[in-house]
mmCIF file of C-alpha atoms and ligand atoms in Angstrom:
data_model
loop_
_atom_site.group_PDB
_atom_site.id
_atom_site.type_symbol
_atom_site.label_atom_id
_atom_site.label_comp_id
_atom_site.label_asym_id
_atom_site.label_seq_id
_atom_site.Cartn_x
_atom_site.Cartn_y
_atom_site.Cartn_z
ATOM 1 C CA MET A 25 6.016 -42.604 -8.189
ATOM 2 C CA VAL A 26 3.587 -39.821 -7.640
ATOM 3 C CA ASP A 27 4.655 -37.368 -5.020
ATOM 4 C CA SER A 28 2.919 -38.784 -1.988
ATOM 5 C CA LEU A 29 0.742 -36.554 0.128
ATOM 6 C CA SER A 30 3.207 -35.632 2.781
ATOM 7 C CA VAL A 31 2.524 -34.710 6.359
ATOM 8 C CA TRP A 32 2.098 -31.036 5.538
ATOM 9 C CA LEU A 33 -1.002 -31.801 3.457
ATOM 10 C CA VAL A 34 -2.434 -34.858 5.177
ATOM 11 C CA LEU A 35 -2.657 -33.332 8.629
ATOM 12 C CA PRO A 36 -4.326 -30.040 7.747
ATOM 13 C CA LEU A 37 -6.406 -31.806 5.127
ATOM 14 C CA GLY A 38 -7.632 -34.234 7.744
ATOM 15 C CA ILE A 39 -8.565 -31.359 9.983
ATOM 16 C CA ALA A 40 -10.334 -29.517 7.147
ATOM 17 C CA LEU A 41 -12.069 -32.672 6.028
ATOM 18 C CA GLY A 42 -13.230 -33.581 9.527
ATOM 19 C CA TRP A 43 -14.417 -30.083 10.111
ATOM 20 C CA TYR A 44 -16.213 -30.095 6.807
ATOM 21 C CA MET A 45 -17.967 -33.403 7.490
ATOM 22 C CA ARG A 46 -18.847 -32.340 11.007
ATOM 23 C CA GLY A 47 -20.500 -29.260 9.586
ATOM 24 C CA ARG A 48 -22.292 -31.509 7.154
ATOM 25 C CA GLY A 49 -23.280 -34.168 9.721
ATOM 26 C CA SER A 50 -20.843 -36.976 10.394
ATOM 27 C CA GLU A 51 -23.093 -39.960 9.644
ATOM 28 C CA SER A 52 -23.718 -39.183 6.030
ATOM 29 C CA PRO A 53 -22.961 -36.566 3.440
ATOM 30 C CA GLN A 54 -26.214 -34.947 4.447
ATOM 31 C CA ALA A 55 -25.826 -31.467 5.812
ATOM 32 C CA ALA A 56 -27.397 -30.225 9.011
ATOM 33 C CA ASP A 57 -29.287 -27.686 6.950
ATOM 34 C CA GLY A 58 -30.646 -30.510 4.814
ATOM 35 C CA SER A 59 -28.519 -29.843 1.750
ATOM 36 C CA ALA A 60 -26.380 -32.639 0.416
ATOM 37 C CA ALA A 61 -22.594 -32.572 0.234
ATOM 38 C CA THR A 62 -22.018 -32.105 -3.460
ATOM 39 C CA PRO A 63 -20.713 -35.125 -5.344
ATOM 40 C CA GLU A 64 -17.992 -32.901 -6.831
ATOM 41 C CA THR A 65 -16.712 -31.896 -3.387
ATOM 42 C CA LEU A 66 -16.684 -35.481 -2.174
ATOM 43 C CA ALA A 67 -14.973 -36.576 -5.369
ATOM 44 C CA GLY A 68 -12.397 -33.801 -4.843
ATOM 45 C CA MET A 69 -11.612 -35.100 -1.380
ATOM 46 C CA ASN A 70 -11.398 -38.613 -2.733
ATOM 47 C CA HIS A 71 -8.826 -37.511 -5.316
ATOM 48 C CA LEU A 72 -6.836 -35.767 -2.600
ATOM 49 C CA VAL A 73 -6.802 -38.857 -0.441
ATOM 50 C CA ASN A 74 -5.705 -40.831 -3.511
ATOM 51 C CA ASP A 75 -2.888 -38.402 -4.073
ATOM 52 C CA ASP A 76 -4.142 -36.799 -7.265
ATOM 53 C CA PRO A 77 -4.214 -33.067 -6.556
ATOM 54 C CA ASP A 78 -4.955 -31.999 -10.151
ATOM 55 C CA GLN A 79 -8.090 -34.117 -10.306
ATOM 56 C CA ALA A 80 -9.009 -32.922 -6.809
ATOM 57 C CA VAL A 81 -8.796 -29.289 -7.891
ATOM 58 C CA ALA A 82 -10.810 -30.041 -11.054
ATOM 59 C CA SER A 83 -13.549 -31.777 -9.027
ATOM 60 C CA LEU A 84 -13.723 -28.993 -6.460
ATOM 61 C CA LEU A 85 -14.019 -26.400 -9.204
ATOM 62 C CA ARG A 86 -16.917 -28.322 -10.775
ATOM 63 C CA ALA A 87 -18.938 -28.105 -7.563
ATOM 64 C CA THR A 88 -22.040 -26.114 -8.397
ATOM 65 C CA GLU A 89 -23.188 -25.401 -4.860
ATOM 66 C CA LEU A 90 -21.023 -24.021 -2.118
ATOM 67 C CA ASP A 91 -22.075 -23.666 1.496
ATOM 68 C CA SER A 92 -19.816 -21.884 3.990
ATOM 69 C CA HIS A 93 -18.016 -25.132 4.936
ATOM 70 C CA ALA A 94 -17.192 -25.893 1.324
ATOM 71 C CA VAL A 95 -15.918 -22.334 0.809
ATOM 72 C CA GLU A 96 -13.706 -22.741 3.874
ATOM 73 C CA LEU A 97 -12.399 -26.036 2.499
ATOM 74 C CA HIS A 98 -11.529 -24.405 -0.830
ATOM 75 C CA LEU A 99 -9.714 -21.577 0.941
ATOM 76 C CA THR A 100 -7.821 -23.942 3.246
ATOM 77 C CA LEU A 101 -6.692 -26.095 0.345
ATOM 78 C CA GLY A 102 -5.669 -23.053 -1.692
ATOM 79 C CA VAL A 103 -3.505 -21.770 1.148
ATOM 80 C CA LEU A 104 -1.975 -25.226 1.624
ATOM 81 C CA PHE A 105 -1.078 -25.460 -2.052
ATOM 82 C CA ARG A 106 0.503 -22.002 -1.947
ATOM 83 C CA LYS A 107 2.514 -22.832 1.160
ATOM 84 C CA ARG A 108 3.792 -25.914 -0.576
ATOM 85 C CA GLY A 109 4.927 -23.766 -3.506
ATOM 86 C CA GLU A 110 2.183 -25.046 -5.838
ATOM 87 C CA VAL A 111 1.003 -21.555 -6.694
ATOM 88 C CA ASP A 112 -0.713 -22.515 -9.952
ATOM 89 C CA ARG A 113 -3.095 -24.835 -8.068
ATOM 90 C CA ALA A 114 -3.707 -22.216 -5.369
ATOM 91 C CA LEU A 115 -4.451 -19.652 -8.078
ATOM 92 C CA ARG A 116 -6.907 -21.939 -9.879
ATOM 93 C CA ILE A 117 -8.864 -22.549 -6.662
ATOM 94 C CA HIS A 118 -8.899 -18.931 -5.514
ATOM 95 C CA GLU A 119 -9.630 -17.454 -8.962
ATOM 96 C CA ALA A 120 -12.555 -19.844 -9.484
ATOM 97 C CA LEU A 121 -13.874 -19.029 -6.019
ATOM 98 C CA ALA A 122 -13.593 -15.279 -6.618
ATOM 99 C CA GLU A 123 -15.699 -15.636 -9.764
ATOM 100 C CA ARG A 124 -18.569 -17.218 -7.815
ATOM 101 C CA GLY A 125 -21.521 -14.955 -7.303
ATOM 102 C CA GLN A 126 -22.748 -16.768 -4.188
ATOM 103 C CA LEU A 127 -20.028 -15.799 -1.687
ATOM 104 C CA SER A 128 -20.787 -13.552 1.265
ATOM 105 C CA THR A 129 -18.933 -10.233 1.496
ATOM 106 C CA ASP A 130 -16.542 -11.650 4.124
ATOM 107 C CA GLN A 131 -15.871 -14.778 2.082
ATOM 108 C CA MET A 132 -15.250 -12.715 -1.050
ATOM 109 C CA GLU A 133 -12.817 -10.405 0.780
ATOM 110 C CA ARG A 134 -10.927 -13.366 2.209
ATOM 111 C CA THR A 135 -10.803 -15.039 -1.221
ATOM 112 C CA ARG A 136 -9.479 -11.880 -2.848
ATOM 113 C CA PHE A 137 -6.903 -11.461 -0.100
ATOM 114 C CA GLU A 138 -5.667 -15.044 -0.615
ATOM 115 C CA LEU A 139 -5.635 -14.448 -4.349
ATOM 116 C CA GLY A 140 -3.449 -11.392 -3.775
ATOM 117 C CA GLN A 141 -1.026 -13.540 -1.768
ATOM 118 C CA ASP A 142 -0.969 -16.071 -4.639
ATOM 119 C CA TYR A 143 -0.154 -13.312 -7.160
ATOM 120 C CA LEU A 144 2.594 -12.074 -4.861
ATOM 121 C CA LYS A 145 4.087 -15.530 -4.565
ATOM 122 C CA ALA A 146 3.834 -15.996 -8.345
ATOM 123 C CA GLY A 147 5.693 -12.705 -8.904
ATOM 124 C CA MET A 148 2.621 -11.023 -10.446
ATOM 125 C CA ILE A 149 3.248 -7.900 -8.420
ATOM 126 C CA ASP A 150 0.961 -5.509 -10.328
ATOM 127 C CA ARG A 151 -2.074 -7.757 -9.931
ATOM 128 C CA ALA A 152 -1.293 -8.354 -6.243
ATOM 129 C CA GLU A 153 -0.945 -4.629 -5.688
ATOM 130 C CA GLU A 154 -4.239 -3.904 -7.400
ATOM 131 C CA LEU A 155 -6.123 -6.390 -5.200
ATOM 132 C CA PHE A 156 -4.491 -5.271 -1.946
ATOM 133 C CA GLU A 157 -5.158 -1.635 -2.856
ATOM 134 C CA GLN A 158 -8.880 -2.393 -3.334
ATOM 135 C CA LEU A 159 -9.073 -4.362 -0.064
ATOM 136 C CA SER A 160 -7.120 -1.761 1.915
ATOM 137 C CA HIS A 161 -9.868 0.858 1.884
ATOM 138 C CA ARG A 162 -12.450 -0.954 3.945
ATOM 139 C CA GLY A 163 -13.591 -4.263 5.375
ATOM 140 C CA LEU A 164 -12.089 -7.070 7.416
ATOM 141 C CA TYR A 165 -8.906 -7.236 5.376
ATOM 142 C CA ALA A 166 -7.944 -3.543 5.379
ATOM 143 C CA THR A 167 -5.108 -4.072 7.881
ATOM 144 C CA PRO A 168 -3.494 -7.203 6.363
ATOM 145 C CA ALA A 169 -3.990 -5.721 2.876
ATOM 146 C CA LEU A 170 -2.109 -2.568 3.928
ATOM 147 C CA GLU A 171 0.655 -4.697 5.459
ATOM 148 C CA ALA A 172 0.880 -6.652 2.219
ATOM 149 C CA LEU A 173 0.904 -3.413 0.206
ATOM 150 C CA ILE A 174 3.816 -2.118 2.277
ATOM 151 C CA SER A 175 5.691 -5.326 1.567
ATOM 152 C CA VAL A 176 4.946 -4.937 -2.169
ATOM 153 C CA HIS A 177 6.176 -1.310 -2.178
ATOM 154 C CA GLU A 178 9.328 -2.307 -0.296
ATOM 155 C CA GLN A 179 10.043 -5.012 -2.863
ATOM 156 C CA SER A 180 9.532 -2.546 -5.712
ATOM 157 C CA ARG A 181 11.520 0.119 -3.845
ATOM 158 C CA GLU A 182 8.568 2.519 -4.111
ATOM 159 C CA TRP A 183 9.439 4.309 -0.907
ATOM 160 C CA ARG A 184 6.953 7.160 -1.112
ATOM 161 C CA ARG A 185 4.127 4.708 -1.588
ATOM 162 C CA ALA A 186 5.467 2.634 1.336
ATOM 163 C CA ILE A 187 5.339 5.804 3.477
ATOM 164 C CA GLU A 188 1.778 6.537 2.394
ATOM 165 C CA ALA A 189 0.620 2.944 3.083
ATOM 166 C CA SER A 190 2.374 3.011 6.498
ATOM 167 C CA ARG A 191 0.492 6.163 7.477
ATOM 168 C CA ARG A 192 -2.774 4.590 6.367
ATOM 169 C CA LEU A 193 -1.967 1.484 8.401
ATOM 170 C CA THR A 194 -1.516 3.595 11.530
ATOM 171 C CA ALA A 195 -4.772 5.385 10.725
ATOM 172 C CA VAL A 196 -6.687 2.071 10.835
ATOM 173 C CA GLY A 197 -5.378 1.368 14.321
ATOM 174 C CA ALA A 198 -2.016 -0.395 13.841
ATOM 175 C CA GLN A 199 1.116 0.525 15.824
ATOM 176 C CA PRO A 200 2.871 3.708 14.597
ATOM 177 C CA ARG A 201 5.606 2.921 12.091
ATOM 178 C CA GLN A 202 7.907 5.920 12.592
ATOM 179 C CA LEU A 203 11.025 3.772 12.604
ATOM 180 C CA GLN A 204 10.164 2.227 9.233
ATOM 181 C CA ILE A 205 9.009 5.552 7.757
ATOM 182 C CA ALA A 206 12.341 7.121 8.751
ATOM 183 C CA GLN A 207 14.122 4.272 6.961
ATOM 184 C CA TYR A 208 12.023 4.891 3.837
ATOM 185 C CA TYR A 209 13.061 8.562 3.923
ATOM 186 C CA CYS A 210 16.673 7.404 4.232
ATOM 187 C CA GLU A 211 16.172 5.195 1.168
ATOM 188 C CA LEU A 212 14.819 8.250 -0.671
ATOM 189 C CA ALA A 213 17.809 10.273 0.551
ATOM 190 C CA ASP A 214 20.157 7.608 -0.828
ATOM 191 C CA GLN A 215 18.304 7.717 -4.158
ATOM 192 C CA ALA A 216 18.599 11.524 -4.270
ATOM 193 C CA LYS A 217 22.294 11.309 -3.412
ATOM 194 C CA ALA A 218 22.820 8.771 -6.200
ATOM 195 C CA ALA A 219 21.036 11.209 -8.548
ATOM 196 C CA LYS A 220 23.555 13.899 -7.464
ATOM 197 C CA ASP A 221 20.849 15.980 -5.770
ATOM 198 C CA ALA A 222 22.671 16.619 -2.506
ATOM 199 C CA GLY A 223 20.217 19.317 -1.355
ATOM 200 C CA GLU A 224 17.224 17.014 -1.695
ATOM 201 C CA ALA A 225 19.157 14.140 -0.078
ATOM 202 C CA GLN A 226 19.932 16.360 2.922
ATOM 203 C CA ARG A 227 16.317 17.476 3.197
ATOM 204 C CA LEU A 228 15.117 13.854 3.135
ATOM 205 C CA ALA A 229 17.634 12.762 5.784
ATOM 206 C CA GLN A 230 16.385 15.610 7.995
ATOM 207 C CA ARG A 231 12.852 14.424 7.330
ATOM 208 C CA ALA A 232 13.875 10.936 8.528
ATOM 209 C CA LEU A 233 15.096 12.469 11.799
ATOM 210 C CA GLU A 234 11.802 14.300 12.213
ATOM 211 C CA GLU A 235 10.010 10.954 11.965
ATOM 212 C CA ASP A 236 12.427 9.083 14.213
ATOM 213 C CA ALA A 237 14.893 11.114 16.263
ATOM 214 C CA GLY A 238 16.790 7.879 16.954
ATOM 215 C CA CYS A 239 17.523 7.170 13.282
ATOM 216 C CA VAL A 240 21.290 6.523 13.205
ATOM 217 C CA ARG A 241 21.243 5.999 9.482
ATOM 218 C CA ALA A 242 19.932 9.533 8.861
ATOM 219 C CA ASN A 243 22.861 11.074 10.738
ATOM 220 C CA LEU A 244 25.358 8.873 8.890
ATOM 221 C CA ILE A 245 23.838 10.009 5.571
ATOM 222 C CA LEU A 246 23.851 13.654 6.667
ATOM 223 C CA ALA A 247 27.470 13.430 7.810
ATOM 224 C CA ARG A 248 28.552 11.972 4.464
ATOM 225 C CA LEU A 249 26.698 14.705 2.545
ATOM 226 C CA GLN A 250 28.164 17.425 4.746
ATOM 227 C CA GLU A 251 31.669 16.000 4.418
ATOM 228 C CA ASP A 252 31.283 15.771 0.628
ATOM 229 C CA ALA A 253 30.147 19.412 0.612
ATOM 230 C CA GLY A 254 33.333 20.373 2.482
ATOM 231 C CA ASP A 255 31.570 21.210 5.750
ATOM 232 C CA ALA A 256 33.608 19.039 8.135
ATOM 233 C CA ARG A 257 32.310 20.814 11.239
ATOM 234 C CA ALA A 258 28.676 20.078 10.346
ATOM 235 C CA ALA A 259 29.616 16.455 9.621
ATOM 236 C CA ILE A 260 31.270 16.213 13.049
ATOM 237 C CA ARG A 261 28.090 17.505 14.680
ATOM 238 C CA SER A 262 25.989 14.883 12.863
ATOM 239 C CA LEU A 263 28.374 12.048 13.752
ATOM 240 C CA ARG A 264 28.484 13.088 17.390
ATOM 241 C CA GLU A 265 24.731 12.580 17.588
ATOM 242 C CA VAL A 266 25.090 8.866 16.881
ATOM 243 C CA PRO A 267 26.296 7.586 20.299
ATOM 244 C CA ASP A 268 23.305 9.289 21.956
ATOM 245 C CA GLN A 269 20.982 7.653 19.438
ATOM 246 C CA ASP A 270 22.461 4.166 19.725
ATOM 247 C CA ILE A 271 25.781 3.608 21.476
ATOM 248 C CA ARG A 272 26.245 0.291 19.658
ATOM 249 C CA PHE A 273 26.921 2.147 16.403
ATOM 250 C CA VAL A 274 30.097 3.843 17.652
ATOM 251 C CA PRO A 275 32.357 1.631 15.475
ATOM 252 C CA GLU A 276 30.576 3.121 12.435
ATOM 253 C CA ILE A 277 31.553 6.712 13.253
ATOM 254 C CA VAL A 278 35.227 6.405 14.221
ATOM 255 C CA GLU A 279 36.682 6.562 10.701
ATOM 256 C CA PRO A 280 34.575 9.441 9.334
ATOM 257 C CA LEU A 281 34.885 11.334 12.620
ATOM 258 C CA LEU A 282 38.669 11.021 12.489
ATOM 259 C CA ARG A 283 38.748 12.219 8.853
ATOM 260 C CA CYS A 284 36.513 15.214 9.540
ATOM 261 C CA SER A 285 38.318 16.098 12.794
ATOM 262 C CA GLN A 286 41.636 16.122 10.936
ATOM 263 C CA THR A 287 40.134 18.387 8.253
ATOM 264 C CA ALA A 288 38.628 20.719 10.860
ATOM 265 C CA GLY A 289 41.762 20.695 13.067
ATOM 266 C CA GLN A 290 39.839 19.235 16.005
ATOM 267 C CA ILE A 291 41.922 16.172 16.873
ATOM 268 C CA ASP A 292 42.102 16.931 20.605
ATOM 269 C CA GLU A 293 38.318 17.308 20.801
ATOM 270 C CA PHE A 294 37.956 14.111 18.791
ATOM 271 C CA LEU A 295 40.107 12.077 21.186
ATOM 272 C CA GLU A 296 38.373 13.514 24.217
ATOM 273 C CA PHE A 297 34.977 12.679 22.726
ATOM 274 C CA LEU A 298 36.016 9.078 22.047
ATOM 275 C CA ARG A 299 37.530 8.672 25.519
ATOM 276 C CA ASP A 300 34.164 9.636 26.997
ATOM 277 C CA ILE A 301 32.465 7.046 24.809
ATOM 278 C CA ASP A 302 34.986 4.356 25.770
ATOM 279 C CA ASP A 303 34.027 4.822 29.395
ATOM 280 C CA GLU A 304 30.447 4.018 28.475
ATOM 281 C CA THR A 305 30.917 1.174 26.011
ATOM 282 C CA SER A 306 34.421 -0.331 26.091
ATOM 283 C CA THR A 307 34.402 -0.127 22.297
ATOM 284 C CA SER A 308 38.126 0.754 22.259
ATOM 285 C CA ALA A 309 37.250 3.429 19.716
ATOM 286 C CA SER A 310 39.611 5.984 21.234
ATOM 287 C CA VAL A 311 42.464 3.453 21.471
ATOM 288 C CA ILE A 312 42.131 2.541 17.806
ATOM 289 C CA ALA A 313 41.946 6.180 16.780
ATOM 290 C CA GLN A 314 44.931 7.100 18.973
ATOM 291 C CA ALA A 315 46.969 4.222 17.519
ATOM 292 C CA ARG A 316 46.048 5.370 14.028
ATOM 293 C CA LEU A 317 47.236 8.925 14.831
ATOM 294 C CA MET A 318 50.473 7.603 16.314
ATOM 295 C CA ARG A 319 51.080 5.632 13.131
ATOM 296 C CA ASP A 320 50.355 8.731 11.007
ATOM 297 C CA ASN A 321 53.019 10.554 13.053
ATOM 298 C CA GLY A 322 55.615 7.794 12.552
ATOM 299 C CA VAL A 323 55.292 6.339 16.056
ATOM 300 C CA ASN A 324 54.768 2.577 16.453
ATOM 301 C CA PRO A 325 51.738 2.131 18.734
ATOM 302 C CA GLN A 326 52.827 -1.413 19.748
ATOM 303 C CA SER A 327 53.293 -0.799 23.476
ATOM 304 C CA TYR A 328 50.242 1.390 23.705
ATOM 305 C CA LEU A 329 48.080 -1.249 21.993
ATOM 306 C CA ALA A 330 49.492 -4.092 24.116
ATOM 307 C CA GLU A 331 48.623 -2.180 27.281
ATOM 308 C CA SER A 332 45.128 -1.390 26.027
ATOM 309 C CA PHE A 333 44.522 -4.947 24.859
ATOM 310 C CA THR A 334 45.446 -6.344 28.271
ATOM 311 C CA ALA A 335 43.042 -3.914 29.923
ATOM 312 C CA SER A 336 40.176 -4.624 27.543
ATOM 313 C CA PRO A 337 40.673 -7.530 25.110
ATOM 314 C CA SER A 338 38.784 -7.285 21.831
ATOM 315 C CA TRP A 339 39.120 -8.721 18.331
ATOM 316 C CA THR A 340 39.844 -5.313 16.844
ATOM 317 C CA LEU A 341 42.598 -4.527 19.356
ATOM 318 C CA LEU A 342 44.137 -7.972 18.902
ATOM 319 C CA ASP A 343 44.180 -7.464 15.152
ATOM 320 C CA GLN A 344 45.725 -4.003 15.484
ATOM 321 C CA LEU A 345 48.275 -5.255 17.985
ATOM 322 C CA MET A 346 49.365 -8.142 15.783
ATOM 323 C CA GLN A 347 49.844 -5.774 12.854
ATOM 324 C CA ALA A 348 51.837 -3.358 15.010
ATOM 325 C CA VAL A 349 54.239 -5.888 16.532
ATOM 326 C CA ASP A 350 57.741 -5.648 14.981
ATOM 327 C CA LEU A 351 58.923 -8.814 13.298
ATOM 328 C CA PRO A 352 61.719 -10.358 15.430
ATOM 329 C CA THR A 353 65.159 -10.684 13.859
ATOM 330 C CA ASP A 354 65.211 -14.417 14.656
ATOM 331 C CA GLU A 355 63.938 -16.123 11.484
ATOM 332 C CA THR A 356 62.037 -18.903 13.286
ATOM 333 C CA MET A 357 60.287 -16.420 15.536
ATOM 334 C CA ALA A 358 59.521 -14.152 12.599
ATOM 335 C CA ALA A 359 57.982 -17.075 10.655
ATOM 336 C CA ALA A 360 55.919 -18.079 13.697
ATOM 337 C CA LEU A 361 54.619 -14.536 14.114
ATOM 338 C CA THR A 362 53.739 -14.308 10.416
ATOM 339 C CA SER A 363 51.786 -17.585 10.635
ATOM 340 C CA LEU A 364 49.998 -16.317 13.712
ATOM 341 C CA ARG A 365 49.083 -13.072 11.931
ATOM 342 C CA ASP A 366 47.716 -15.010 8.942
ATOM 343 C CA ALA A 367 45.703 -17.339 11.180
ATOM 344 C CA LEU A 368 44.283 -14.392 13.057
ATOM 345 C CA LYS A 369 43.401 -12.643 9.802
ATOM 346 C CA THR A 370 41.521 -15.744 8.612
ATOM 347 C CA ALA A 371 39.685 -16.112 11.945
ATOM 348 C CA SER A 372 38.818 -12.420 11.948
ATOM 349 C CA ALA A 373 37.574 -12.498 8.332
ATOM 350 C CA GLY A 374 35.220 -15.380 9.161
ATOM 351 C CA ARG A 375 33.768 -13.504 12.097
ATOM 352 C CA ALA A 376 30.425 -11.793 11.493
ATOM 353 C CA ARG A 377 30.949 -8.038 11.674
ATOM 354 C CA TYR A 378 27.254 -7.406 12.193
ATOM 355 C CA ARG A 379 24.380 -9.175 13.876
ATOM 356 C CA CYS A 380 20.613 -9.075 13.449
ATOM 357 C CA THR A 381 18.989 -8.651 16.846
ATOM 358 C CA SER A 382 15.771 -10.097 15.446
ATOM 359 C CA CYS A 383 16.803 -13.325 13.670
ATOM 360 C CA GLY A 384 20.472 -13.732 14.628
ATOM 361 C CA LEU A 385 21.846 -13.446 11.071
ATOM 362 C CA GLY A 386 25.533 -12.449 11.058
ATOM 363 C CA PRO A 387 26.149 -10.521 7.825
ATOM 364 C CA GLY A 388 29.507 -9.059 6.791
ATOM 365 C CA LEU A 389 27.873 -5.774 5.768
ATOM 366 C CA LEU A 390 25.615 -3.296 7.524
ATOM 367 C CA PHE A 391 22.097 -3.800 6.137
ATOM 368 C CA TRP A 392 19.388 -1.372 7.253
ATOM 369 C CA GLN A 393 16.768 -3.991 6.421
ATOM 370 C CA CYS A 394 17.786 -7.501 7.451
ATOM 371 C CA PRO A 395 18.043 -9.592 4.268
ATOM 372 C CA SER A 396 16.730 -12.615 6.155
ATOM 373 C CA CYS A 397 13.891 -11.520 8.451
ATOM 374 C CA LYS A 398 13.186 -8.191 6.623
ATOM 375 C CA GLN A 399 13.151 -6.202 9.884
ATOM 376 C CA TRP A 400 14.255 -2.572 9.613
ATOM 377 C CA GLY A 401 17.055 -1.320 11.864
ATOM 378 C CA SER A 402 17.671 -4.701 13.507
ATOM 379 C CA VAL A 403 21.224 -5.219 12.196
ATOM 380 C CA ILE A 404 23.856 -3.735 14.517
ATOM 381 C CA PRO A 405 27.661 -3.942 14.771
ATOM 382 C CA ALA A 406 28.549 -7.280 16.382
ATOM 383 C CA ASP A 407 30.088 -7.458 19.843
ATOM 384 C CA ASP A 408 33.824 -7.155 19.495
ATOM 385 C CA LYS A 409 34.833 -8.398 22.929
ATOM 386 C CA LEU A 410 37.119 -11.377 23.399
ATOM 387 C CA VAL A 411 35.444 -13.061 26.305
ATOM 388 C CA PRO A 412 37.847 -15.247 28.289
ATOM 389 C CA ALA A 413 36.666 -18.858 28.675
ATOM 390 C CA LYS A 414 35.197 -19.472 32.087
ATOM 391 C CA GLY A 415 35.865 -22.445 34.353
HETATM 392 ZN ZN1 LIG B 508 17.126 -10.597 10.747
#
């Protein structure tokens, strides 16, 4: 059986068709301006209603005359085909329309914009980019074309071009995109670091901070570069900036801060710094770090962790506590504790470590651009608290 015209097509088609006929005069295919609805257009609609989209497209493309309503109908159908994933049909309609000499400037720009979207969807990135680039310089579609260009450059990881298009977008009146531009500089810094150009990577991370002083990622990159270069004190300074930028990222700095503080002989300052943060966030960062230091010095932090967990229960503290508890000598008790540890490990592994504040995705890794909703800087460390059930 032929794929029936499902609701997605019938409803908008009905609207487009009704609108088209209204524009033409509802009693007959005679237009208000006296011109007749072309037989090809009517035949195209007939094929659509009879569930034969290929014939419908062929009929529409044969239409020799196009008034503004017919152009609108072509565009609407093209977009519908693309949204349904039938990009080849969308492309045929939009390409044929773009070749018409009788379109107004606005209609031609819209057609070319839709064509660009088709190319993008079909994976023909170069052709999409070329069209969006042409449209981005002037006209009604300058803003959406620049937005589309940015998306193209992000997909191709052309960060400098994404920066340039972002600046142009702001210049045509869109909201400033400092946050995104800072992320692009961070991407460039990562590329420079991967190419073993630490100096350039550091310069680019600094550039990211100039764009967006709240860019946590830039300080994390800087700290890593400084630590790799053997400058633990500079790395500590960069890491200490993070809580002021975004207190939710504290869990990301504990490990590197501990490492660098040990190297620089600044453990007391480190603990004091984390204690101050704990007062603000209840992240338990200082407790975890203290327990880690106790372990390094051969002291079991069991009692200390139990006390801290009771005061402020969190998944991380529970996990640490369970690992620190001595196995009882009683075999049954020891087996029970081992099972409990394993169960907790499984539950903890299934828990999302991060959360996207924009779409709610719970990834296991820290992404600077959400893989689902494509927002920059929306993924943050997930709340670690164990909230007691109420009622
Ligand atoms: Zn998201």
